[in-house]
Amino acid sequence: MLKLLNKLKKRLSLVQSKIFYLHPKIQVSQKGDLFLNFGKYGQEIEVACFSPDGSRLLTVKEVNQAIVWDVATQEKIGTIRPTSPLSGTKEGPTTGDFVVFIEAAVLNNSGDTAFLGLNDGTAGLFNVKDGERLSTYHDPNQEPASHWELIKAVEFSNDNSLALVGFFNRSIGIWETKNNSLVAFLRSPRTNQYVGKDQWVRHTLVSSIAISDDNRYVFAGYSDLTADIWDLKTGEVVFSAYEHQAGILSIFQDGFILRWATTSGDIWESINNQVPSKILSTGENWIAVAFSKEDSFLCLTSSYHVKEWYFKGTSRVLSEPGEVMFCAGFAEDIGYLEKHPLYYFPETHNRIVLQSEKERLPIELTGKGYDIITMLVSPKENFFAVHFDENVEIYSLPFADKISKILPPYSGKPLAFSNDEKYLVFCPENEIHKNSLLFWHIKQERIAFKIDNHNRPIQGIVFSPSSKRIISFDIGLAYLWEYNETSDSLLSLLSQQEISANDLEDIIFISEHQMILIKKQTLELWKDIKHLEWTVRIPYCFERQYFLSGNTNQLFIAYPFHRIVAFNLNDGCILRFHKGNFPRPQVFGHGLRWEGPGGPYLHIGEGPRGWQVPQKISPDKKLTIVQTENGADLITFDDNSKILKHIPFKERMRASCILDDKVLIVNSKGEIITASRKQVSPPKK
C-alpha cells in the first residue's frame, strides 16, 4: 500500500494542476503531500453507461442510486435504488454502517433493463421503469448478500440472452436472462494464485468481462491485468495470460546460461542468447529467490514457507510459516553462500538459519528488543552482520561465531562491507551522528573513522575492487574518497559530483577509477566521478529492477511485461533483449487489447471507485474511444491504433458509445457530448 501511495504522490505532484488526473476523493497540498479519502462520494458521476443504440444513458452520482435518461430529450426515465440485507450492519471495510454502492452498470439493447453490480457480492437485473429487481446473481457456493464483496464487471451477450458477472478469486458466472438459470460458474486454474510481488486479494477480482458474438467464448480480465478465456461449451480454459505481469525477482548468469525467477513461481532460461523458455512452473507465488550454482535454488513463498526447489521439479520445505511474516523487509533477505556452500534465511523475528544440504544451523538472538531488521553478508562470505532494533552484531562464517556487537550511539543500519572485509560501514540513526557514515574496524572492534560531509540523508556507499577508493552519496551529492592505508584511519576527499535530487539509484565500481552511475533515465560511465565518458538513455518506470552479473561487466535491467535488457558496462551498448514467449497485450489508452479465441477483447484494470477511465469498443470491435488530457480520441482498435478523430471536452470521461454515424460521451459532470463519425485530422499539439 505504501508503494502505491508513493507512486500516486509522485504522479500527482507533477500533474496536480490538471483536473484530468484528479478525483474528488484525493487532494494534494501545496507541499506535495497526498491525502486519500478526502471529502465525500457523490460529488460527480462515477459510474455510467449508454444503451447499445445510444438512446438511453444510465448515471450513478449518489452511490446507491442509478438514474436512466433519454439521451435525445435528456429527460429522466427511471430511478433505481437497489437494497441489500447488509444495509445498516457493520459489514464492510469501514467502521460505519453498510451502504449499498453501485459498482458497475450496463443497459440491455432496448434500454429498459439495467444490469447492476453491487458491493454485497451480488449483481442483478432491474426494471428501468419502476426500479424493480428482476434477478439476483451470486456465487452459487455462497449465500447471496452474505458479506461485503465488490462486483466490478457485468455484461450482456450481444443478443441479451446471457448475463455475465465477474467475482473475486478469478471467477465468473453466466446466467440466462430469460429464466435467470445458471449456465456456468467458471473458476480460473489460478483462482487463488497471486502473480505479482504484492499479495492482495483484490488482484483476483474480475475487472472486465465479455463474450464472443457467437456466445461461445468468455473473456475475464482481472484487476492484476492477467486474463483467461473459456470455451463455454466445454468449460475449459483455452487462453491464459499471466506471465507478462510476473515480476522478476532474481537473475543468475553462469557462462552462456541465463536464468531468472519470477513472482509467479516460474523459472526461465536462455542458453547462448536463444529465445527464453520456461523450465519450471511451480504454481506458487514467490516474494524472494536466491539461486545457487548447484541444481537447486531457495525461495520464500507468499505464504512464508522457505523452500528449496530443484530444477528437476521436486522441492523440500526448509521452514514453515512462523513469525517471519512479521519481519517486514527482512523476510526477503534470503541468499546463497557459494564459498561454504550454504543457504541463509530468516525463520522468525529473532532467528536466522544457515542451511546446507544435510545440516541446519539456527542462530538465535536472545535478549530484549531482538527484532531483526536486515542481514548483510560480506563480499568474501567470511562475515555477516545483523541489524536488530538499535544494535548491530557481526558473526563469522560458516559457524556463526559472534565476534562483535555494536551498541548505540554508534550502531545503525549496515550499508556495506569493504571488499577486503576490513570494515563494516553503517549509518547511525540518531541525532549525534546524523547523516554520518561510521567505519567499524572488524578485527579491532572500534570505530576507525567516519564521513560527516553529508548534509542530507545518505543513500549509499560503495567500495572499489581494492577497497582503497570509496564513494558515498546522498540525494544531492556524490563524494569520492581515497583510503590512506598507511595511517589506517584517514580518508582523503578526491572529488565530488552534484546529482539531481532523487535521480541517482545506485553506483557500481567496474574498476579502480571507473564507476557506473544508474540514474532514472540514464546509465553513465564516469572516471573518478569527474569526467563523464559515456551516457546511455534508458526507459524509466516505477517497477524497474536491475541486477549485476557476477563478473560486473553486464547490467541486466528488468522491466514490466517480463522484459530484460542486457547492457555492456564497458561501452554502454545493448547486448541483447530477453523476452519470454507468451501472450502480451497491446496497451490502448487506459486499457489493454487482447487477441484470443472470439476476440479481440478490451481489458480495463480496477482501482478505487471513480479512478479508472472506462472504455468501450464498437459492436464490430474495430473502434474504441480513449480519454486524453483535453478530451478523447476515436481510434482504430487494432495494431495500428490510428487516430480517426479528436473530440474535445472537459472533465473525465465516464461512458462512451460508438454508433454508425456518431459518437456519444458523458463526462463526470453529466454532460453529454455528441460528435460526428466523420474522419478529421487530430488536433495539433
XYZ file of C-alpha atoms in Angstrom:
685
model
C 0.000 0.000 0.000
C 2.861 2.343 0.844
C 4.373 1.763 -2.604
C 1.020 2.615 -4.194
C 0.752 5.850 -2.211
C 4.279 6.872 -3.156
C 3.556 6.230 -6.840
C 0.374 8.258 -6.656
C 2.117 11.067 -4.841
C 4.895 11.272 -7.440
C 2.429 11.279 -10.300
C 0.006 13.736 -8.740
C 2.708 16.176 -7.718
C 3.562 16.516 -11.396
C 0.024 16.957 -12.664
C -1.951 18.317 -9.714
C -2.941 21.376 -11.747
C -4.588 19.166 -14.396
C -8.089 18.071 -13.426
C -7.862 15.091 -15.789
C -5.819 13.139 -13.246
C -7.571 14.272 -10.062
C -10.543 12.821 -8.238
C -12.821 14.281 -5.532
C -11.555 11.702 -3.038
C -7.913 12.817 -3.231
C -6.143 16.073 -2.545
C -2.569 17.262 -2.991
C -1.361 20.017 -0.693
C 0.950 22.834 -1.772
C 3.789 20.888 -0.133
C 3.032 17.894 -2.324
C 1.508 15.775 0.448
C -1.124 13.331 -0.750
C -4.395 12.872 1.128
C -6.724 9.986 0.322
C -10.424 9.638 1.194
C -10.746 13.410 1.359
C -14.356 14.601 1.086
C -17.415 12.543 0.204
C -18.648 10.399 -2.626
C -21.457 11.705 -4.767
C -19.599 14.804 -5.934
C -19.617 13.696 -9.583
C -20.783 10.957 -11.929
C -18.642 7.912 -11.069
C -20.414 5.084 -12.927
C -22.269 5.422 -16.250
C -23.239 3.547 -19.411
C -25.185 4.056 -22.642
C -27.605 1.565 -24.108
C -26.069 -0.076 -27.211
C -28.269 2.012 -29.552
C -27.348 5.245 -27.750
C -30.946 6.121 -26.914
C -30.598 5.881 -23.139
C -27.994 6.775 -20.541
C -27.574 5.452 -17.002
C -25.644 7.540 -14.475
C -24.644 6.981 -10.853
C -23.801 10.054 -8.787
C -25.269 9.162 -5.406
C -23.571 5.843 -4.709
C -26.784 3.848 -4.216
C -28.929 5.383 -6.932
C -28.935 4.893 -10.698
C -30.855 7.281 -12.937
C -31.742 6.414 -16.527
C -32.160 9.255 -19.027
C -33.496 9.701 -22.540
C -30.454 10.913 -24.479
C -32.433 12.856 -27.101
C -34.655 14.779 -24.664
C -32.385 14.458 -21.591
C -35.485 13.655 -19.556
C -35.412 11.250 -16.631
C -36.988 7.874 -17.482
C -36.500 5.982 -14.234
C -34.663 5.724 -10.934
C -33.218 2.512 -9.457
C -32.362 2.221 -5.754
C -31.012 -1.272 -5.011
C -31.374 -2.603 -1.473
C -29.351 -5.193 0.425
C -29.851 -7.308 3.569
C -26.498 -5.923 4.715
C -27.770 -2.342 4.962
C -27.366 -0.997 8.484
C -24.940 -3.755 9.517
C -21.212 -3.352 10.165
C -20.272 -5.497 7.140
C -17.682 -3.790 5.021
C -14.190 -2.329 5.008
C -15.125 0.760 7.055
C -16.298 1.313 10.619
C -19.611 2.815 9.509
C -22.855 1.111 8.618
C -23.052 -0.770 5.340
C -24.330 1.333 2.439
C -25.204 -0.106 -0.970
C -22.784 1.020 -3.695
C -23.493 0.554 -7.385
C -20.089 -0.528 -8.701
C -20.831 -1.500 -12.324
C -23.680 -0.995 -14.791
C -24.801 -1.867 -18.331
C -28.102 -1.422 -20.170
C -29.682 -4.003 -22.451
C -30.285 -3.382 -26.166
C -33.639 -1.679 -25.668
C -32.522 0.269 -22.600
C -35.452 -0.917 -20.470
C -33.386 -3.245 -18.240
C -30.360 -2.252 -16.179
C -27.733 -4.782 -15.113
C -26.035 -3.589 -11.904
C -23.071 -4.915 -9.903
C -23.217 -4.103 -6.195
C -20.898 -4.219 -3.188
C -22.725 -7.032 -1.372
C -21.383 -9.733 -3.690
C -24.457 -9.758 -5.920
C -25.485 -8.433 -9.306
C -28.951 -8.214 -10.745
C -31.327 -7.113 -13.472
C -33.574 -4.144 -12.704
C -36.631 -2.782 -14.476
C -35.775 0.767 -15.550
C -39.383 1.952 -15.449
C -40.168 1.163 -11.805
C -36.790 0.096 -10.345
C -37.992 -3.413 -9.506
C -35.287 -6.030 -9.054
C -35.807 -8.890 -11.501
C -32.943 -11.193 -10.513
C -30.126 -11.797 -8.045
C -26.892 -13.330 -9.364
C -24.276 -14.512 -6.889
C -21.569 -17.093 -6.316
C -23.533 -20.362 -6.085
C -21.182 -21.567 -3.351
C -22.207 -18.699 -1.082
C -25.423 -17.272 0.272
C -26.477 -14.107 -1.603
C -25.520 -10.800 0.033
C -23.892 -12.570 2.978
C -20.854 -10.293 3.158
C -19.201 -7.248 1.621
C -17.787 -8.068 -1.806
C -17.315 -5.910 -4.886
C -18.832 -6.727 -8.263
C -16.982 -4.511 -10.746
C -17.732 -6.291 -14.036
C -21.160 -7.091 -15.535
C -22.059 -7.559 -19.202
C -24.784 -8.800 -21.547
C -24.169 -11.013 -24.536
C -24.869 -9.217 -27.829
C -28.278 -10.880 -28.139
C -29.056 -10.162 -24.448
C -29.762 -13.857 -23.812
C -26.907 -14.182 -21.316
C -25.809 -12.147 -18.307
C -22.163 -12.322 -17.204
C -20.833 -11.411 -13.743
C -17.231 -11.238 -12.520
C -16.316 -12.142 -8.936
C -13.263 -12.357 -6.701
C -10.920 -15.368 -6.952
C -10.822 -15.162 -10.755
C -14.376 -16.499 -11.026
C -17.225 -15.702 -13.419
C -20.879 -16.645 -13.620
C -23.118 -16.842 -16.695
C -26.918 -16.829 -16.391
C -29.791 -16.992 -18.867
C -31.711 -13.730 -18.716
C -34.991 -15.363 -19.760
C -35.346 -17.514 -16.660
C -32.288 -16.492 -14.581
C -30.949 -20.061 -14.598
C -27.213 -20.584 -14.077
C -25.460 -21.655 -17.283
C -21.949 -21.994 -15.852
C -19.817 -20.835 -12.958
C -16.169 -20.871 -14.028
C -13.018 -20.550 -11.942
C -9.555 -19.978 -13.294
C -6.965 -22.711 -12.645
C -5.061 -19.897 -10.926
C -8.056 -18.921 -8.793
C -6.063 -18.260 -5.607
C -2.625 -17.668 -7.108
C -1.128 -14.214 -6.899
C 1.091 -13.217 -9.779
C 2.867 -10.061 -8.621
C 5.028 -9.489 -5.575
C 2.267 -7.697 -3.672
C -0.308 -10.203 -2.456
C -3.731 -8.604 -2.318
C -6.989 -10.482 -2.770
C -8.340 -7.581 -4.827
C -5.849 -8.554 -7.519
C -8.009 -11.629 -8.214
C -11.155 -9.551 -8.805
C -12.627 -9.667 -12.325
C -12.460 -6.105 -13.665
C -13.531 -6.757 -17.286
C -15.796 -9.399 -18.750
C -17.010 -10.109 -22.293
C -18.425 -12.857 -24.504
C -17.836 -13.548 -28.184
C -20.521 -12.732 -30.765
C -21.490 -16.409 -31.065
C -21.767 -16.793 -27.249
C -19.072 -19.457 -27.202
C -16.009 -17.822 -25.675
C -15.995 -15.929 -22.376
C -13.228 -13.461 -21.531
C -12.286 -12.448 -17.985
C -9.717 -9.741 -17.311
C -8.571 -9.391 -13.719
C -7.560 -6.481 -11.548
C -3.883 -7.515 -11.770
C -4.128 -7.293 -15.604
C -3.944 -11.048 -16.147
C -6.649 -12.758 -18.213
C -8.369 -16.038 -19.129
C -10.672 -17.150 -21.952
C -13.027 -20.120 -21.537
C -14.813 -22.227 -24.107
C -18.352 -22.116 -22.747
C -19.226 -25.392 -24.467
C -16.558 -27.379 -22.646
C -15.904 -25.172 -19.621
C -12.169 -25.398 -20.358
C -9.674 -22.532 -20.355
C -8.442 -22.092 -23.944
C -6.295 -18.995 -23.336
C -4.458 -17.889 -20.227
C -2.141 -14.910 -19.812
C -0.324 -14.159 -16.589
C 3.432 -14.329 -17.244
C 3.544 -10.740 -18.546
C 2.543 -9.433 -15.097
C 5.055 -11.520 -13.168
C 7.857 -9.515 -11.603
C 11.455 -10.653 -11.984
C 12.943 -11.395 -8.563
C 16.424 -12.686 -9.299
C 18.761 -13.256 -12.233
C 21.540 -15.844 -12.408
C 24.274 -15.981 -15.035
C 26.761 -18.790 -15.443
C 28.691 -18.655 -18.698
C 26.212 -18.871 -21.554
C 23.301 -19.741 -19.271
C 20.971 -17.013 -18.081
C 18.156 -17.868 -15.678
C 15.623 -15.766 -13.870
C 12.873 -16.322 -11.339
C 9.506 -14.571 -11.323
C 6.888 -13.779 -8.712
C 4.512 -16.220 -10.416
C 6.674 -19.152 -9.325
C 8.364 -19.762 -12.681
C 11.989 -20.231 -13.755
C 13.015 -19.090 -17.236
C 16.228 -19.948 -19.058
C 18.100 -18.665 -22.097
C 21.137 -20.554 -23.389
C 23.524 -18.878 -25.828
C 21.143 -15.909 -26.104
C 18.392 -18.055 -27.592
C 14.689 -17.370 -27.086
C 13.964 -17.972 -23.390
C 11.897 -20.968 -22.340
C 10.162 -21.792 -19.096
C 11.989 -24.690 -17.438
C 9.989 -24.849 -14.196
C 6.452 -23.817 -13.243
C 5.509 -24.365 -9.592
C 2.124 -22.645 -9.382
C 3.374 -20.800 -6.289
C 3.777 -17.097 -5.631
C 7.276 -16.007 -4.612
C 8.498 -12.849 -2.951
C 12.222 -13.678 -2.906
C 14.541 -16.129 -4.696
C 18.238 -16.963 -4.275
C 19.992 -19.009 -6.970
C 22.905 -21.341 -6.320
C 25.394 -22.821 -8.770
C 24.011 -26.242 -7.984
C 20.836 -27.817 -9.331
C 18.584 -26.040 -6.838
C 17.532 -22.622 -5.565
C 15.954 -21.103 -2.462
C 12.612 -19.300 -2.455
C 10.347 -17.527 0.004
C 6.692 -18.020 -0.889
C 3.882 -15.564 -0.292
C 2.646 -17.950 2.410
C 6.055 -17.515 4.095
C 7.291 -21.029 3.511
C 11.027 -21.200 2.864
C 11.611 -23.912 0.264
C 14.440 -25.410 -1.709
C 13.352 -26.220 -5.263
C 15.254 -28.488 -7.628
C 15.186 -27.891 -11.363
C 14.020 -31.469 -11.867
C 10.698 -30.347 -10.328
C 10.869 -31.529 -6.704
C 11.112 -29.405 -3.574
C 11.554 -29.592 0.184
C 10.303 -27.251 2.891
C 13.103 -25.775 4.990
C 10.932 -23.629 7.210
C 7.229 -23.498 7.960
C 5.455 -20.130 8.259
C 6.311 -18.624 11.609
C 6.948 -15.200 12.963
C 8.959 -14.428 9.829
C 5.822 -12.816 8.404
C 6.258 -10.025 10.943
C 9.809 -9.301 9.839
C 8.706 -6.882 7.116
C 11.509 -6.298 4.599
C 13.917 -8.627 6.369
C 11.821 -11.611 5.287
C 13.197 -11.092 1.790
C 16.836 -11.289 2.930
C 17.496 -14.823 1.735
C 20.632 -15.884 -0.090
C 23.225 -18.444 -1.065
C 26.808 -18.555 0.168
C 28.829 -20.086 -2.641
C 32.015 -20.428 -0.645
C 30.683 -22.806 2.013
C 28.065 -23.638 0.422
C 25.030 -22.622 2.486
C 21.651 -21.057 2.143
C 20.613 -18.447 4.697
C 17.151 -17.202 5.529
C 15.123 -15.709 8.400
C 12.816 -18.055 10.288
C 11.343 -15.836 12.990
C 11.747 -12.276 14.170
C 14.894 -13.281 16.091
C 16.224 -16.392 14.346
C 18.386 -16.836 11.243
C 19.079 -20.250 9.735
C 22.165 -21.410 7.842
C 21.162 -24.451 5.804
C 23.419 -26.882 3.958
C 22.303 -29.949 2.041
C 22.246 -32.053 5.203
C 22.732 -29.733 8.175
C 20.786 -26.870 9.691
C 22.369 -24.233 11.938
C 19.903 -21.888 13.663
C 21.237 -18.611 15.043
C 19.054 -17.442 17.910
C 19.245 -13.830 19.008
C 18.185 -13.521 22.629
C 17.514 -10.586 24.828
C 15.277 -7.575 24.877
C 14.458 -5.975 21.562
C 15.844 -8.645 19.265
C 13.676 -7.890 16.234
C 15.807 -8.398 13.141
C 15.620 -5.623 10.574
C 18.149 -6.727 7.973
C 21.112 -9.010 7.324
C 24.220 -8.244 5.275
C 26.850 -10.731 4.018
C 30.456 -9.673 3.385
C 31.896 -9.923 -0.183
C 34.167 -12.889 0.545
C 31.490 -14.566 2.667
C 33.593 -14.648 5.851
C 31.192 -12.492 7.906
C 27.618 -11.385 8.148
C 26.059 -8.511 10.064
C 22.617 -8.483 11.634
C 20.768 -5.252 12.337
C 18.137 -5.509 15.049
C 16.440 -2.544 16.655
C 19.313 -0.197 17.586
C 22.102 -2.788 17.672
C 24.375 -4.498 15.135
C 26.074 -7.863 15.622
C 28.803 -9.338 13.424
C 29.218 -13.112 13.036
C 31.865 -15.224 11.337
C 31.024 -17.828 8.706
C 30.361 -20.691 8.340
C 29.890 -21.491 12.063
C 28.184 -18.237 13.092
C 30.514 -17.311 15.952
C 29.679 -13.857 17.286
C 32.754 -11.666 17.028
C 31.429 -8.163 17.634
C 28.460 -6.210 18.943
C 27.991 -2.535 18.167
C 25.775 -0.550 20.525
C 24.191 2.922 20.343
C 25.039 5.676 19.706
C 27.372 4.139 17.114
C 25.148 1.399 15.762
C 22.825 1.846 12.801
C 21.767 0.360 9.518
C 24.651 -1.617 7.940
C 25.237 -0.322 4.421
C 28.285 -2.213 3.175
C 31.332 -4.294 3.985
C 34.552 -3.198 2.376
C 35.691 -5.617 -0.321
C 38.755 -6.535 1.748
C 36.372 -7.246 4.667
C 38.320 -4.963 6.978
C 35.413 -2.581 7.661
C 31.673 -2.568 8.119
C 30.092 0.786 7.302
C 26.819 1.851 8.806
C 24.702 4.953 9.146
C 23.638 5.669 12.751
C 20.001 6.505 13.322
C 20.424 9.213 15.935
C 20.980 12.947 16.125
C 24.565 12.605 17.366
C 25.795 11.053 14.107
C 23.020 12.240 11.800
C 23.937 11.892 8.095
C 27.303 10.381 9.023
C 28.995 7.152 7.921
C 30.930 5.224 10.553
C 33.647 2.707 9.608
C 33.832 -0.142 12.106
C 37.144 -1.996 12.156
C 36.005 -5.636 12.408
C 39.129 -7.162 13.953
C 39.945 -4.272 16.286
C 36.278 -3.758 17.235
C 36.393 0.034 17.105
C 35.285 2.996 15.020
C 38.266 3.656 12.766
C 36.998 6.843 11.082
C 33.865 8.485 9.796
C 32.486 10.581 6.947
C 30.396 13.530 8.049
C 30.409 15.744 4.930
C 26.810 14.896 4.063
C 24.075 17.362 4.953
C 21.260 15.246 3.554
C 20.094 11.667 4.138
C 22.705 9.191 2.903
C 21.592 6.874 0.124
C 24.559 4.500 0.000
C 28.271 3.759 -0.085
C 30.325 1.630 -2.491
C 33.914 0.389 -2.487
C 36.294 -0.035 -5.392
C 37.611 -3.563 -6.061
C 40.685 -2.927 -3.865
C 38.640 -1.036 -1.223
C 41.112 1.863 -1.488
C 38.529 4.126 -3.108
C 35.091 4.827 -1.694
C 32.061 6.685 -2.997
C 29.418 7.927 -0.577
C 26.294 9.599 -1.925
C 23.120 11.291 -0.778
C 20.211 12.735 -2.752
C 22.271 15.679 -3.943
C 25.998 14.916 -3.944
C 28.399 12.024 -4.530
C 31.862 12.107 -2.914
C 34.909 10.122 -3.997
C 37.338 9.287 -1.180
C 40.735 7.612 -1.063
C 41.726 5.408 1.831
C 45.120 6.099 3.394
C 46.372 2.587 4.029
C 49.479 3.797 5.892
C 47.626 5.550 8.683
C 44.686 3.107 8.565
C 42.421 5.869 9.793
C 42.202 8.673 7.249
C 40.167 9.343 4.121
C 41.145 11.954 1.584
C 38.430 13.655 -0.476
C 39.383 13.352 -4.155
C 36.327 14.819 -5.901
C 32.607 15.375 -5.677
C 29.772 15.416 -8.185
C 26.427 17.134 -7.910
C 23.432 14.866 -8.512
C 19.863 15.859 -9.241
C 17.698 15.204 -6.201
C 16.129 11.721 -6.233
C 17.730 10.987 -9.635
C 20.509 8.595 -8.624
C 19.540 4.995 -7.872
C 22.928 3.321 -7.429
C 26.660 3.438 -8.183
C 28.790 0.473 -9.300
C 32.592 0.370 -9.485
C 33.785 -1.540 -12.552
C 37.463 -0.704 -11.950
C 39.535 1.356 -9.545
C 38.870 4.562 -11.453
C 35.653 3.858 -13.363
C 32.159 3.713 -11.990
C 28.668 3.334 -13.419
C 26.002 5.722 -12.186
C 22.500 4.277 -12.532
C 20.039 7.121 -12.810
C 16.336 7.158 -13.518
C 16.725 7.777 -17.241
C 20.418 7.212 -17.958
C 23.368 4.901 -17.435
C 26.590 6.896 -17.111
C 30.252 5.861 -17.033
C 32.426 8.259 -15.037
C 36.115 8.378 -14.329
C 36.754 9.363 -10.707
C 33.261 10.978 -10.823
C 34.968 13.909 -12.563
C 34.856 13.019 -16.247
C 31.781 11.636 -17.988
C 32.972 9.090 -20.581
C 29.603 7.961 -21.975
C 25.897 8.104 -21.237
C 23.046 5.907 -22.442
C 19.371 6.740 -22.123
C 17.227 4.015 -20.573
C 13.448 3.876 -20.122
C 12.260 4.634 -16.624
C 9.289 3.098 -14.849
C 8.332 2.501 -11.236
C 8.623 -1.280 -11.409
C 12.092 -1.388 -12.963
C 14.739 -3.537 -11.280
C 18.378 -4.164 -12.114
C 20.874 -6.956 -11.485
C 24.652 -7.006 -11.888
C 26.349 -10.011 -13.475
C 28.924 -11.893 -11.443
C 31.848 -10.546 -13.459
C 30.452 -6.973 -13.191
C 30.674 -6.298 -16.937
C 26.969 -6.645 -17.669
C 23.941 -4.945 -16.180
C 20.518 -6.527 -16.564
C 17.515 -4.232 -16.249
C 14.161 -5.952 -15.785
C 11.062 -4.075 -16.926
C 7.345 -4.781 -16.547
C 5.724 -7.198 -19.003
C 8.658 -9.523 -18.337
C 11.341 -7.865 -20.444
C 15.079 -7.904 -19.698
C 17.676 -5.681 -21.338
C 21.389 -6.547 -21.007
C 23.902 -3.670 -21.170
C 27.661 -3.886 -21.680
C 29.143 -1.752 -18.909
C 32.361 -1.182 -20.835
C 30.737 0.867 -23.587
C 27.043 1.145 -22.674
C 25.873 -0.791 -25.718
C 22.838 -3.021 -25.524
C 23.975 -6.611 -25.799
C 20.592 -8.301 -26.118
C 16.918 -8.301 -25.221
C 15.327 -11.206 -23.411
C 11.584 -11.652 -23.667
C 9.646 -14.770 -22.776
C 7.478 -16.351 -25.457
C 3.953 -15.876 -24.105
C 0.867 -13.712 -24.814
C 1.229 -9.994 -24.245
C -1.490 -7.380 -24.518
C -1.378 -4.181 -26.513
C -1.835 -1.030 -24.452
C -4.836 1.032 -25.533
C -5.249 4.265 -23.597
C -6.210 3.182 -20.100
C -6.866 -0.397 -21.149
C -5.367 -3.441 -22.832
C -6.262 -5.199 -26.071
C -6.140 -8.985 -26.000
C -6.174 -11.288 -29.003
C -7.620 -14.730 -28.440
C -10.492 -17.047 -29.380
C -13.568 -14.955 -30.141
C -11.635 -11.695 -29.674
C -10.268 -9.125 -29.688
C -11.206 -8.104 -26.133
C -10.800 -4.865 -24.181
C -9.423 -5.181 -20.661
C -9.765 -2.345 -18.152
C -7.980 -2.617 -14.822
C -9.505 -1.835 -11.459
C -8.845 0.784 -8.838
C -10.557 2.909 -6.206
C -14.050 3.980 -7.176
C -14.088 6.527 -9.986
C -10.354 6.376 -10.697
C -10.416 4.059 -13.680
C -11.279 5.582 -17.057
C -13.879 3.386 -18.801
C -13.504 2.397 -22.440
C -15.862 0.625 -24.824
C -15.291 -0.907 -28.224
C -17.663 -0.633 -31.160
C -20.043 -3.549 -31.914
C -17.808 -4.635 -34.814
C -14.751 -4.481 -32.494
C -12.922 -2.147 -34.859
C -13.001 1.134 -32.902
C -12.635 2.418 -29.371
C -12.566 5.778 -27.589
C -9.579 6.739 -25.457
C -9.520 9.557 -22.886
C -6.915 12.262 -23.477
C -5.894 15.239 -21.400
C -8.260 17.596 -23.223
C -10.980 15.237 -24.408
C -10.953 11.867 -26.140
C -9.744 10.251 -29.371
C -11.690 7.885 -31.596
C -9.094 5.324 -32.676
C -8.935 2.029 -34.551
C -8.916 -0.984 -32.233
C -6.063 -2.778 -33.986
C -2.280 -2.980 -34.053
C -2.013 0.438 -35.722
C -4.316 2.289 -33.289
C -4.841 5.074 -35.831
C -6.481 8.257 -34.534
C -9.597 8.992 -36.578
C -10.988 11.946 -34.685
C -10.350 14.077 -31.614
C -13.370 15.006 -29.513
C -12.686 17.939 -27.175
C -14.397 18.250 -23.790
C -13.551 18.914 -20.153
C -13.604 16.657 -17.093
C -13.262 12.862 -17.057
C -14.954 10.512 -19.488
C -17.415 8.233 -17.709
C -19.006 6.346 -20.643
C -18.969 6.270 -24.423
C -21.000 4.761 -27.253
C -19.862 4.335 -30.859
C -22.727 4.362 -33.380
C -22.695 4.152 -37.173
C -22.827 7.913 -37.678
C -21.784 9.458 -34.383
C -20.085 9.075 -31.037
C -21.673 9.736 -27.642
C -19.704 10.553 -24.485
C -20.806 11.506 -20.985
C -18.330 13.158 -18.629
C -18.078 13.262 -14.841
C -20.318 16.349 -14.693
C -23.095 14.523 -16.510
C -22.678 16.460 -19.747
C -23.410 14.536 -22.964
C -21.011 15.189 -25.843
C -22.091 14.239 -29.360
C -19.619 14.094 -32.246
C -19.933 13.010 -35.860
C -18.016 9.948 -37.035
C -16.666 11.974 -39.955
C -12.924 11.466 -40.131
C -10.790 14.514 -39.403
C -7.137 15.037 -38.579
C -6.179 15.006 -34.909
C -5.548 18.417 -33.311
C -2.054 19.800 -33.393
C -0.172 19.590 -30.119
